[in-house]
Amino acid sequence: MLTAGSASTVHAVRSGTGSRYQAFDASSAPSSPDGTEGKSVISMAWPPIGPRAAVEDIALALAASKGGVLVTGPSGSGKSYLTTRAVNELRGRSFVVVIRGSAALARSPYGALNILLSDLDPGYLAHPVLVLSALTNLLRERSEGKPVYLVIENAAELDELAAMTVAQLARNGTAQLVLTCTDPQRLCGEITRLCGDGFLHRIDLKPLTFQESHAWLEAGLGAQVSPSGAHALWTASGGNPHYLKMLAAELAESGSLLKSDGVWVLTSRSEQHGRAITDLITTRLGRMGDGERKVLEILSLARAVPLESLLALASADDVDSLEKRSVLVVDDSLPRMARLQSQLVGDVVRANVPPGRSNELRGLLLKSRDPALGQRSMLLSMAAWALDCGAKLGREEALEAAAMANRQLDARLALRLVRSIPGHSTVPGAVAEEARAMMTLGDVAGARDLLSLHLDEPGDEANLAEWVRLKLAEAAVLLALPETTAQACETLAHVRRRLEDETIIAGEGQDIATLREELVLAESQAASYSGSYAEMAARLEEVLQDFESHGTEFRLLAGSWLCEAWALTGRQSEAADMAEQLTADCHDPAVSVAAARRATSRLRFAFVLAGRWDKEGEMVQPGDDLLVSAAEALPTAIDLPKAIFRCLQGRGQDGLESLIPVISQLRVQDNEGMLDVACTAAAYASALQGEHEQALRYLKEASTQLRRPTWRKERTKRYLAALARDRVNGPEAAVEELLRLADADRDEGAPGHEIFCLSSAVRLGAVAAAPRLLDSAVRGQGRFAELCVAYARATMSGSAELLLEAARLAEDMQNDRFAFDIAETVLHMDQVQLDKTALRKARQLAETCRQRLRTPQSGNQEGLKLTAREMEIARLAANRESNKGIAAKLHVSVRTVEGHLYQIFGKLKIVERSELSFALGNVEGGAK
């Protein structure tokens, strides 16, 4: 059993669920051999917590309520900090008395009020009415007519007489109360009735969201934090500000959170948090009763338990008490599952439960489970629990749990489960799951070596499911290298033949149907490497005809592959429509976070090729809002897709701001092999900002290819690299590369990507490719294809009006870079042939897009910059100064002013004085 003193020297270890999160700031010491920066101490002076309940909320509550405000929340949620700030703002115009309740003072009558009762005659204490009267007079006398505020921390620790007196002071209008409390159930009846009667306004402090935690971590640590690192810390702390702050500061001694390239990133050096957190949590939990401790032990060991099963083992009052104090949470799934709010609490409790006690609790929970509830979700946690307490775990149970761990990307737990099976290296199913786990961890060579021992074995006599999964794992490893692609495809064909034979012999049972689904997904993965999207689409359309016969997760994964295939093969509108339908399934509780994140990446791609950039921008990454997620918070899953999308929009600064922390994290750990594409995107973003040397450095880093890319990744990388080199070296080489990519797309049956490359080539000056762009875009679908049709026709006609119409289509599609490029094309046309209206529209559109893109002046205008004198005159003219007035201010002739204005109009591509303010973009009266 956990007691207050039993864990003072124990560091909680989190088993089987990835790395523990330890931190230090390495910015001031010499660089370490692995390239990370030196080490320094993190400051404990953190900024205010926000933006949950603000100080203003307390002020408004006090103004609106009769008796004051009650602020509740778990220990460490910021109650005292928030109320202290609010009270400090009241002190100058009010009389404030601060009282702190405690268990020791609660043992004496009026104990917490001693600070006010010390001057009273001891005889008063025997008469509550006299105490109330005396305190009322005392407070009114000392306040000298100012409002009185009684600030009571730990209000649940007030004894009954003190609570009754405080409540009466609020009811008779003597004072307003500012109360804090962790457990509202422990408040005395008199104060509880104040809430019920409307005298107290209650503010409940909720845990920090992921976005709030990320922003607060960056503010407190004084630098950017990688999204995956912030997500891991947020998940561990349960969104509790105090735990989050302690974790970041305490982990400064360990080295699992490095400050690399100015960004805090996670490493895998250790799986332990520090002693201070252990001591804090055990002290707090030590005050709990035996019943509450039992609930904590069960939830810490099982991770999540159906509420009905938990209530069969523990008192409903204990469960209710812990839920109201936000120690545990109950979700809305079916069945309803209870889990601890903070993983840190679970870690500490779990580390202090003896193996015998742990085994006993596991047995009780197994007996209490109702099979009718379909508690398959507990399979993995119960298997991990068995490993921790030394319970016997059967081979089939271990294999099933390992497969589930792999689906959730919990590779380390999968390896533990597989390797717990006696003679696992001779069991085909175990070898398959071990190889999958190694691939998740990025150990392609290790997985290849492992499988090499089994490649020559016939294996056809083995259990069908184990044999199929071994062959699918084998194919996945073979796909990682281009020279073994044919072998991977033959392996998949062998699996298909055997499944067809088994169907003829035994019929289409549920087991074979499940194996067929796994084969379909493996074949789709293989097609994504070779670019065989037409074949993929045909196969998936046939499989998904019987849509309802498949589970939600398979429908999502297969449907997302079909969206990608349709988008590339010219059926962009159909792809976008299906992607919109599937988006909701990404957040379905029946779908694992890992599967949802992989599907989301493909749905985003479909939206981009279809021109539904609004839908892409609105997508929320699955799992970002989940405090408990078995899947690893991979950096590529959280922020990389959004960052690349910003780059495609031409938002160089926004893209870099998102990419830098992701790249820093990937340099430390890149299991999926995505660093190269992230660096290529950063090269383009840097080039857009005029940082050419930085762009070249990113391109050089991206040139190292460690793993074979999928077709889509390889095309994305080459496309972004071409755009980056255009900004650095000029358009000739970029156009040549884009046209080569378009040729390859056409040959490989990917017109959806072909028009992407052709449209960029035409915008870079390859006007001769406009007819080909028109021909390809006419055969496509979606808003982007429509934009390319309009742009190609406008380019071929040379019409400024048609070009501006195409630019407006691009702007409506939220493709500001496309719109900006077209507007710039109009501005560089022969002005003699253009009317003033077209020039004005082009100038306004270019400046509007430039401001949204946060992009500096383009390289095409480097030779047209205004001189200092021209800028001075332009600003004065933009602010409606006459030529004569400008001449007088600058002590020059009117003719000189007119000459400068002529040069200015030419450089800015404008024809009227009224356009100056918008063209300059940074003077009073300019465009906003």
mmCIF file of C-alpha atoms in Angstrom, residues 48-65 68-69 71 78-79 81-90 93 149 176 178 201-203 205:
data_model
loop_
_atom_site.group_PDB
_atom_site.id
_atom_site.type_symbol
_atom_site.label_atom_id
_atom_site.label_comp_id
_atom_site.label_asym_id
_atom_site.label_seq_id
_atom_site.Cartn_x
_atom_site.Cartn_y
_atom_site.Cartn_z
ATOM 1 C CA PRO A 48 1.355 33.844 -15.419
ATOM 2 C CA ILE A 49 -0.749 30.834 -16.321
ATOM 3 C CA GLY A 50 -3.278 31.578 -18.992
ATOM 4 C CA PRO A 51 -5.603 32.017 -20.620
ATOM 5 C CA ARG A 52 -7.964 29.857 -18.532
ATOM 6 C CA ALA A 53 -9.564 31.773 -15.635
ATOM 7 C CA ALA A 54 -8.092 35.253 -15.510
ATOM 8 C CA VAL A 55 -7.772 37.683 -12.622
ATOM 9 C CA GLU A 56 -10.539 39.689 -14.271
ATOM 10 C CA ASP A 57 -12.877 36.701 -13.877
ATOM 11 C CA ILE A 58 -12.509 36.867 -10.090
ATOM 12 C CA ALA A 59 -13.043 40.625 -10.099
ATOM 13 C CA LEU A 60 -16.218 40.246 -12.177
ATOM 14 C CA ALA A 61 -17.442 37.427 -9.930
ATOM 15 C CA LEU A 62 -16.901 39.536 -6.809
ATOM 16 C CA ALA A 63 -18.762 42.440 -8.376
ATOM 17 C CA ALA A 64 -21.710 40.266 -9.393
ATOM 18 C CA SER A 65 -22.049 37.994 -6.341
ATOM 19 C CA GLY A 68 -17.800 36.369 -2.880
ATOM 20 C CA VAL A 69 -16.141 33.673 -4.950
ATOM 21 C CA VAL A 71 -12.094 28.915 -6.607
ATOM 22 C CA GLY A 78 -3.055 27.644 -9.799
ATOM 23 C CA LYS A 79 -5.770 28.555 -7.280
ATOM 24 C CA TYR A 81 -1.588 32.135 -7.616
ATOM 25 C CA LEU A 82 -4.756 33.386 -9.263
ATOM 26 C CA THR A 83 -6.463 34.599 -6.098
ATOM 27 C CA THR A 84 -3.274 36.257 -4.823
ATOM 28 C CA ARG A 85 -2.971 38.297 -8.018
ATOM 29 C CA ALA A 86 -6.632 39.270 -7.834
ATOM 30 C CA VAL A 87 -6.392 40.303 -4.194
ATOM 31 C CA ASN A 88 -3.226 42.322 -4.801
ATOM 32 C CA GLU A 89 -5.219 44.469 -7.198
ATOM 33 C CA LEU A 90 -7.851 45.049 -4.486
ATOM 34 C CA ARG A 93 -8.910 50.340 -2.121
ATOM 35 C CA TYR A 149 -12.367 40.834 1.758
ATOM 36 C CA GLN A 176 -16.882 39.265 0.753
ATOM 37 C CA VAL A 178 -12.381 34.730 -1.641
ATOM 38 C CA HIS A 201 -19.853 32.337 -7.347
ATOM 39 C CA ARG A 202 -17.874 29.183 -8.069
ATOM 40 C CA ILE A 203 -14.921 29.095 -10.497
ATOM 41 C CA LEU A 205 -10.002 25.612 -12.675
#
